[in-house]
Coordinates of C-alpha atoms in Angstrom, one line a residue:
X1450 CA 85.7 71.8 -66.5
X1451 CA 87.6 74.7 -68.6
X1452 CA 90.5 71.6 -69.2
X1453 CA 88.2 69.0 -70.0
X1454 CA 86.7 71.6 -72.3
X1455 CA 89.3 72.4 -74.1
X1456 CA 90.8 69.0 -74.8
X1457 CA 87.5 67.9 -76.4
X1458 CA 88.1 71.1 -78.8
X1459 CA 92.3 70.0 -79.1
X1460 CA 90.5 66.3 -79.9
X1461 CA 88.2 67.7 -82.7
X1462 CA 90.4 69.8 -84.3
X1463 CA 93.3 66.9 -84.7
X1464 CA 91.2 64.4 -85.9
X1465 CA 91.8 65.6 -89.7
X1466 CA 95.4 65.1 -88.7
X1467 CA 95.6 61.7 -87.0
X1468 CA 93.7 60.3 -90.2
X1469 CA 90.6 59.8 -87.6
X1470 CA 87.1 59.7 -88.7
X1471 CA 84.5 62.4 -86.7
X1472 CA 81.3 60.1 -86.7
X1473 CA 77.9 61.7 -86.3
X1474 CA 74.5 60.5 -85.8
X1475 CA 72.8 60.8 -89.1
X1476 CA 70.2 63.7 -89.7
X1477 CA 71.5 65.8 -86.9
X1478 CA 74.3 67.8 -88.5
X1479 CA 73.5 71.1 -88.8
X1480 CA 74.5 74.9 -88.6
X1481 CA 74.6 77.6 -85.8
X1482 CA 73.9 80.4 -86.2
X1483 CA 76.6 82.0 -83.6
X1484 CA 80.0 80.8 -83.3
X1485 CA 79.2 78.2 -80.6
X1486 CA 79.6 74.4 -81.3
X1487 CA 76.8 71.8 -80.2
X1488 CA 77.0 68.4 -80.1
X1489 CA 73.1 66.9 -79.6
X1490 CA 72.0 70.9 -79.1
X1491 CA 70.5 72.4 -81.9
X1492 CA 70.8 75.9 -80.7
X1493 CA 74.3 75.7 -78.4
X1494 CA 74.4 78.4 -75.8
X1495 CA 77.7 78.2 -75.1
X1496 CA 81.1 78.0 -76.8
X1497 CA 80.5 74.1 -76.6
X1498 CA 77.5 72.2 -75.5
X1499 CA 77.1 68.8 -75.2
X1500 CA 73.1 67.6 -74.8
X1501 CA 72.5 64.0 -73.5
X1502 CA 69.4 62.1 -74.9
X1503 CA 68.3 60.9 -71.0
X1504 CA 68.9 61.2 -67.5
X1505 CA 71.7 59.1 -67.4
X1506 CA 73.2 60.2 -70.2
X1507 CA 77.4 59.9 -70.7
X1508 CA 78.0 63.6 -72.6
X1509 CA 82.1 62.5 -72.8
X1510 CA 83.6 59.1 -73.0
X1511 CA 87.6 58.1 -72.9
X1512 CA 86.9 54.9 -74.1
X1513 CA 90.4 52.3 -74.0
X1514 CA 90.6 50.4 -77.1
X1515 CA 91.9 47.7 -75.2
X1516 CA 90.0 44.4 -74.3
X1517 CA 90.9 44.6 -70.3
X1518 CA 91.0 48.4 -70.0
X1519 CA 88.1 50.7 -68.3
X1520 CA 85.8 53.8 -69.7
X1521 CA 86.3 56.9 -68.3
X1522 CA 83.0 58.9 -68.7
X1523 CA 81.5 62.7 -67.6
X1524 CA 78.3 62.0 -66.7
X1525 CA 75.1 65.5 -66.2
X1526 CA 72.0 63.6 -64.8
X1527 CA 68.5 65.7 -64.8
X1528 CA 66.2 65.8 -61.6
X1529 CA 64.2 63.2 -62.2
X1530 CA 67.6 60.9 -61.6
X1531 CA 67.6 60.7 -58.0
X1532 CA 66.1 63.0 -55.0
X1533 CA 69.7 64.8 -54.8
X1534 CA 68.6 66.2 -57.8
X1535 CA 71.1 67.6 -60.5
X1536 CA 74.2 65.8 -60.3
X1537 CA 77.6 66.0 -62.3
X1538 CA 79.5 62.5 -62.0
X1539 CA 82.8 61.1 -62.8
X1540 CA 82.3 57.5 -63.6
X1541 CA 84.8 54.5 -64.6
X1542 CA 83.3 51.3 -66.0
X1543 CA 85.4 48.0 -66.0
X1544 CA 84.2 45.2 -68.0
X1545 CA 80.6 44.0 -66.3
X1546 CA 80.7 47.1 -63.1
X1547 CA 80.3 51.0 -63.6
X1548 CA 81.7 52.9 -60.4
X1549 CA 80.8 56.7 -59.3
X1550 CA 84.5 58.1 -58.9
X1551 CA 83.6 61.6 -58.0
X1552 CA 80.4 63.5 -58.0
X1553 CA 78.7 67.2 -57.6
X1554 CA 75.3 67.8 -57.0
X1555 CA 73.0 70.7 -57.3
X1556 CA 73.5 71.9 -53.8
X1557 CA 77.2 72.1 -53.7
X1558 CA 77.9 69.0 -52.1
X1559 CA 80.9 66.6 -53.2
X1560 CA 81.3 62.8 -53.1
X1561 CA 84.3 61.1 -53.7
X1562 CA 83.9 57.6 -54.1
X1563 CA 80.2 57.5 -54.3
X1564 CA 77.3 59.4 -56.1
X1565 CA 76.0 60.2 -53.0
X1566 CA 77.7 63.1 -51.2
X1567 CA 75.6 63.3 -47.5
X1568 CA 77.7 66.2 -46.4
X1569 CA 79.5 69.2 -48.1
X1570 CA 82.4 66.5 -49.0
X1571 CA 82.1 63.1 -48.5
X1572 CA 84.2 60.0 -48.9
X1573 CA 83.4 56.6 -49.3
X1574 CA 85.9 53.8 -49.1
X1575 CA 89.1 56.0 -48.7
X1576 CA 91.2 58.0 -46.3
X1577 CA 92.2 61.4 -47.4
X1578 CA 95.9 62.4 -46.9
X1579 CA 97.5 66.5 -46.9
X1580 CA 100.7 66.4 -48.1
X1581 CA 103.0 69.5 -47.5
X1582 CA 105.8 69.8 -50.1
X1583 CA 107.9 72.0 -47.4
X1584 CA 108.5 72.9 -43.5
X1585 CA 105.6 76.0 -44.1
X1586 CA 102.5 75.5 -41.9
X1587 CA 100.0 74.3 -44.6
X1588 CA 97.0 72.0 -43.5
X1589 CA 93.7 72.2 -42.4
X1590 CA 91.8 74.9 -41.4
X1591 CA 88.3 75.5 -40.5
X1592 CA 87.6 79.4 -40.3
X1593 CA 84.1 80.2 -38.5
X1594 CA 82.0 83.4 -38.9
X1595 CA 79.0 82.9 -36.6
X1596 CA 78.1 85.2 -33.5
X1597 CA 77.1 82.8 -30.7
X1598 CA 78.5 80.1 -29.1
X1599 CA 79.5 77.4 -31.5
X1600 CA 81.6 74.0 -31.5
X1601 CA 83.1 71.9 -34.3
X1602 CA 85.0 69.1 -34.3
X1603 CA 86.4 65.7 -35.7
X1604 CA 84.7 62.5 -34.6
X1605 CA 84.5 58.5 -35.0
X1606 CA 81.3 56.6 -34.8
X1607 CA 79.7 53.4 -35.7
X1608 CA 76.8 52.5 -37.4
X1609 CA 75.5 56.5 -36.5
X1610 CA 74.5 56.1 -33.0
X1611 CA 77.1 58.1 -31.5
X1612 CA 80.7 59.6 -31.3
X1613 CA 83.5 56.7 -29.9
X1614 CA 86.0 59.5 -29.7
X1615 CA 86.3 63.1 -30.8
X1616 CA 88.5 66.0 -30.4
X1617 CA 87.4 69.8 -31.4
X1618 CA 87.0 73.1 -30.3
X1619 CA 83.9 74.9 -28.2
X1620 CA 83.6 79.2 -28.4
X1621 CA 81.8 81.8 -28.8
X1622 CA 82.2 84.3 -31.6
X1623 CA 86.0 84.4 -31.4
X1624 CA 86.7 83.5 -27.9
X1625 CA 88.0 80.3 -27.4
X1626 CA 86.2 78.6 -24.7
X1627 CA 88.7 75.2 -25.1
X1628 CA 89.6 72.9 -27.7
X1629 CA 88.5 68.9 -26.1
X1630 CA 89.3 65.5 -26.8
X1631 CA 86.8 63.2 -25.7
X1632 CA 83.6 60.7 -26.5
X1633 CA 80.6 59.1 -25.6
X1634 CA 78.2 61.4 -26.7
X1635 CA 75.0 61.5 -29.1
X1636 CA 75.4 62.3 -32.7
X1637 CA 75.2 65.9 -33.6
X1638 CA 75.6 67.6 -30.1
X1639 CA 78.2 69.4 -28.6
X1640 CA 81.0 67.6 -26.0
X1641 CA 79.3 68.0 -22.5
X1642 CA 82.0 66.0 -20.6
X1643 CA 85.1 66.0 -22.3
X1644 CA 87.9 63.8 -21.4
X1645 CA 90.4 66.5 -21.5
X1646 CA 90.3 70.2 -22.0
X1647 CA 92.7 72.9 -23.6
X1648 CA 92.3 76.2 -22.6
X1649 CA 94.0 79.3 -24.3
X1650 CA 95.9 80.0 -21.7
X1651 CA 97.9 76.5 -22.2
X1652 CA 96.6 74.5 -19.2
X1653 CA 95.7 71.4 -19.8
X1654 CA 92.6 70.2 -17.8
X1655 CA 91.6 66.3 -17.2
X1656 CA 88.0 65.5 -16.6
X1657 CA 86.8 69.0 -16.2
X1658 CA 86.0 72.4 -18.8
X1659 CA 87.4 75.4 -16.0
X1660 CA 89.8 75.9 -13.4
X1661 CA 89.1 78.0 -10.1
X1662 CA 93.2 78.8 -9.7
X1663 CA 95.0 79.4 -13.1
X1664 CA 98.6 78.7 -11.8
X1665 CA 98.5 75.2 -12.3
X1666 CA 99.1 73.9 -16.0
X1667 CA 97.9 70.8 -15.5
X1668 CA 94.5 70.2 -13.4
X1669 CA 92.8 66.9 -12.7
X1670 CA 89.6 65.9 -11.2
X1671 CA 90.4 62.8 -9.8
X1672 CA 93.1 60.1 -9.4
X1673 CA 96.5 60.0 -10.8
X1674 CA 98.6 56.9 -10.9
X1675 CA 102.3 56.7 -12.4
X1676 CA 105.3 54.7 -11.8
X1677 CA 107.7 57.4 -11.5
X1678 CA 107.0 60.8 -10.3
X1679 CA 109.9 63.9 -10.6
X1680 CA 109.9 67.2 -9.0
X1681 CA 112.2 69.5 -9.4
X1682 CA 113.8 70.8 -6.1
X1683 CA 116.2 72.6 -4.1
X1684 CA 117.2 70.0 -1.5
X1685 CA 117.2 70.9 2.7
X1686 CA 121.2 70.9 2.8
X1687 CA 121.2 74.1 4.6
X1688 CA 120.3 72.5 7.8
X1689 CA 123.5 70.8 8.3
X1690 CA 125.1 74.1 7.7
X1691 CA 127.1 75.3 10.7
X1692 CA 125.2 78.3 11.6
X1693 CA 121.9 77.1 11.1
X1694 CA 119.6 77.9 13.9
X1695 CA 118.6 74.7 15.3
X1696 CA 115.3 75.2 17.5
X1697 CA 115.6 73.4 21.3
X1698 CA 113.5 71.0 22.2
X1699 CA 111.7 73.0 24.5
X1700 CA 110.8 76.0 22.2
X1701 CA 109.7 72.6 19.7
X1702 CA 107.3 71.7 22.4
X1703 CA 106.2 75.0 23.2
X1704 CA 104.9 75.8 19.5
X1705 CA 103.6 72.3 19.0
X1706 CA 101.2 72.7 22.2
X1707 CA 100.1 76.5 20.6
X1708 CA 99.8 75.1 16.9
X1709 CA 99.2 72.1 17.0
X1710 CA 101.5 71.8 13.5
X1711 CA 105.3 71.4 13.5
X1712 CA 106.9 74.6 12.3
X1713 CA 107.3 75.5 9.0
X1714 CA 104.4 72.9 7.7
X1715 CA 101.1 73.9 6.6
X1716 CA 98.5 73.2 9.0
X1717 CA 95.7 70.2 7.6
X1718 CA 93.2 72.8 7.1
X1719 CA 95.3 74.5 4.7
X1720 CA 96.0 71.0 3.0
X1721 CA 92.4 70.5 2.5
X1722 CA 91.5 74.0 1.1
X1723 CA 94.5 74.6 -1.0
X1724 CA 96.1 71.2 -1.5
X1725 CA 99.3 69.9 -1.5
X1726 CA 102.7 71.5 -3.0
X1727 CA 104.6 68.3 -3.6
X1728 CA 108.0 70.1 -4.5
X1729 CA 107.8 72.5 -1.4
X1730 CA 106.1 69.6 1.1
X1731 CA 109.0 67.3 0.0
X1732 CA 112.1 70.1 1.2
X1733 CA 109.8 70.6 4.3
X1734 CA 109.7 67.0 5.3
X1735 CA 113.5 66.5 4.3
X1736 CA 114.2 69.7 6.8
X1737 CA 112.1 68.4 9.7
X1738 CA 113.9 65.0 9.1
X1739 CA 117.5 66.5 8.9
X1740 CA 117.0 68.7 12.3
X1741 CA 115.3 65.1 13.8
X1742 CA 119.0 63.8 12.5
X1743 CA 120.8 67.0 14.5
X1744 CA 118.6 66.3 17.8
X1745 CA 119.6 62.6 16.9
X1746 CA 123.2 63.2 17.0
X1747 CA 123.2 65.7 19.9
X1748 CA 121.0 63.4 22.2
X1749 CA 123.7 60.4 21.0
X1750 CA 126.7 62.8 22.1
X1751 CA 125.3 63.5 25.4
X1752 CA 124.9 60.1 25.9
X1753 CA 128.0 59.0 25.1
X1754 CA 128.9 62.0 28.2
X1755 CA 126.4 60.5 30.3
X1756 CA 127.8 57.1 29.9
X1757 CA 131.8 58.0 30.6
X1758 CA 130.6 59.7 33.8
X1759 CA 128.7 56.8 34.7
X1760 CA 131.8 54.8 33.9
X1761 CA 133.9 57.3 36.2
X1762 CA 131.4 57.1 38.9
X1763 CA 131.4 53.0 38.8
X1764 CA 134.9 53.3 39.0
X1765 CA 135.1 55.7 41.8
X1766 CA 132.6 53.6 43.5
X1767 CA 134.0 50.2 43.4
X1768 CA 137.4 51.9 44.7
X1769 CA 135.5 53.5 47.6
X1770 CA 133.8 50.1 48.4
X1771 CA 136.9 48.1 48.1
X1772 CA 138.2 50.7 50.2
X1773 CA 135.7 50.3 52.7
X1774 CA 136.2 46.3 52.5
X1775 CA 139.3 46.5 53.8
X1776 CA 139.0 48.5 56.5
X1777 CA 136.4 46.0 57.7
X1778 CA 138.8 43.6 57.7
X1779 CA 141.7 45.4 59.4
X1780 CA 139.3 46.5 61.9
X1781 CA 138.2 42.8 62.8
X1782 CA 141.7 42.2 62.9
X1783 CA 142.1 44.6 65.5
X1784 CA 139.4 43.8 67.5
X1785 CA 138.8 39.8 66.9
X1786 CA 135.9 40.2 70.0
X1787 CA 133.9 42.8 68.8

């Protein structure tokens, strides 16, 4: 206001110098008696005041001399206007249209794009872009003073009915409950069901607000699908080292008929309580299936034993019966009548 002030005053003064003509309607010139100047106010109360003749009154014009151009005007509008009361409007009128640019009304609110403002700033017909000249953090920031739980947030609607998709913040004082994203939710309440949940601790939650065990940075309450899962891991290598300590078979047995559970692997009712460590269950199984491979290999190598002996004893046998065969024979000979 202060500017547009002081170029009507930088306007008035060089109009004796442009060769312009300062028209006034006739009867109404006068004199103050203070130093203030009034234009339609008889009695200015401040250093310049401008007095419209109705409720819709333009008290500044830029006019474009132009026959295609647009007028620019500064528009006060009394009570009596419309229910928001007082308003101060920034209007642009093209040939045949007049359109509210920017307006404030008595309560503090501000439209842009209408005259109109339904909240503290309002926009009509336009997105609103933050532009940062350099790499410091400069944005947005909503700063809260209220004792209590609170929430605030961003949201999309349609027609008012309800929020398609949100994201924002839930507390109390200053402790931060979460920040959310989310939707599906009436108008003016706060996120009950979130789709996802930040807390301040940096875990992300999915389709739940709170965690029972802290550890885990990301928590879901339900189903996960991907193509392509990767856990980092230390392998089971140290299996086929050579003094690994391979159990027998029979001490195997003897703990699986205790337990009821291979060693080394959590028991189901463990599973079901705590869950599953992927990472750790992975190098488990690999383990159990690298000593399998060792009990593999040594039941294949005393095979292979079992099958030269076998082989030896065929031989040895088939020699003895041959053996036998012919002293049958030379024994008939022998004897031809017994």
């Amino acid at each position: 206001m202060r500017q547009i002030i002081s170029a009507v005053l930088a306007c008035l003064l060089a109009l004796p110098a442009m060769g312009q003509t300062l028209f006034a309607p006739s009867g109404t010139l006068g004199s103050s008696t203070t130093a203030n100047v009034g234009i339609g106010a008889s009695n200015p109360s401040a250093r310049l005041q401008i007095k419209g003749s109705d409720t819709y009154d333009a008290v500044l014009r830029l006019t474009n001399s132009g026959t295609t151009g647009g007028d620019w005007s500064l528009i006060s509008t009394n009570a009596h206007w419309t229910a928001g009361g007082n308003k101060l409007l920034i209007s642009y009128k093209a040939p045949g249209t007049t359109t509210t640019k920017f307006s404030i009304d008595s309560l503090g609110s501000v439209g842009i794009g209408t005259a109109y403002p339904e909240t503290r700033l309002f926009v009509e017909g336009g997105a609103v872009t933050l532009h940062n000249p350099t790499d410091s953090p400069f944005g947005y920031n909503i700063d809260m003073d209220i004792a209590g739980g609170w929430a605030r947030e961003y949201s999309f609607s349609y027609g008012g009915t309800g929020k398609l998709f949100s994201f924002g913040v839930f507390a109390t004082s200053g402790t931060l409950y979460y920040g959310y994203i989310g939707g599906n939710t009436t108008t003016g309440t706060v996120h009950p069901h979130p789709w996802m949940a930040f807390l301040p601790s940096g875990n992300v939650l999915i389709g739940k607000t709170a965690q029972t065990n802290a550890a885990y940075k990301l928590d879901v309450n339900g189903n996960v699908r991907a193509n392509k899962v990767v856990v980092n891991t230390t392998g089971a290598d140290f299996v086929f080292d050579p003094g690994y300590a391979l159990p027998s078979l029979d001490s195997l047995n003897g703990y699986i008929q205790t337990y009821r559970h291979l060693p080394d692997v959590s028991p189901a009712e463990t599973m079901q309580r705590e869950g599953l460590d992927v990472g750790d269950n992975q190098i488990k199984l690999l383990q159990k299936v690298e000593e399998l491979t060792l009990y593999v290999i040594d039941l294949y190598k005393q095979q292979q034993l079992q099958n030269k002996e076998i082989a030896a004893l065929k031989k040895e046998n088939l020699a003895l019966k041959q053996q036998l065969q012919i002293k049958c024979l030379n024994r008939k000979q022998t004897f031809p009548n017994r």
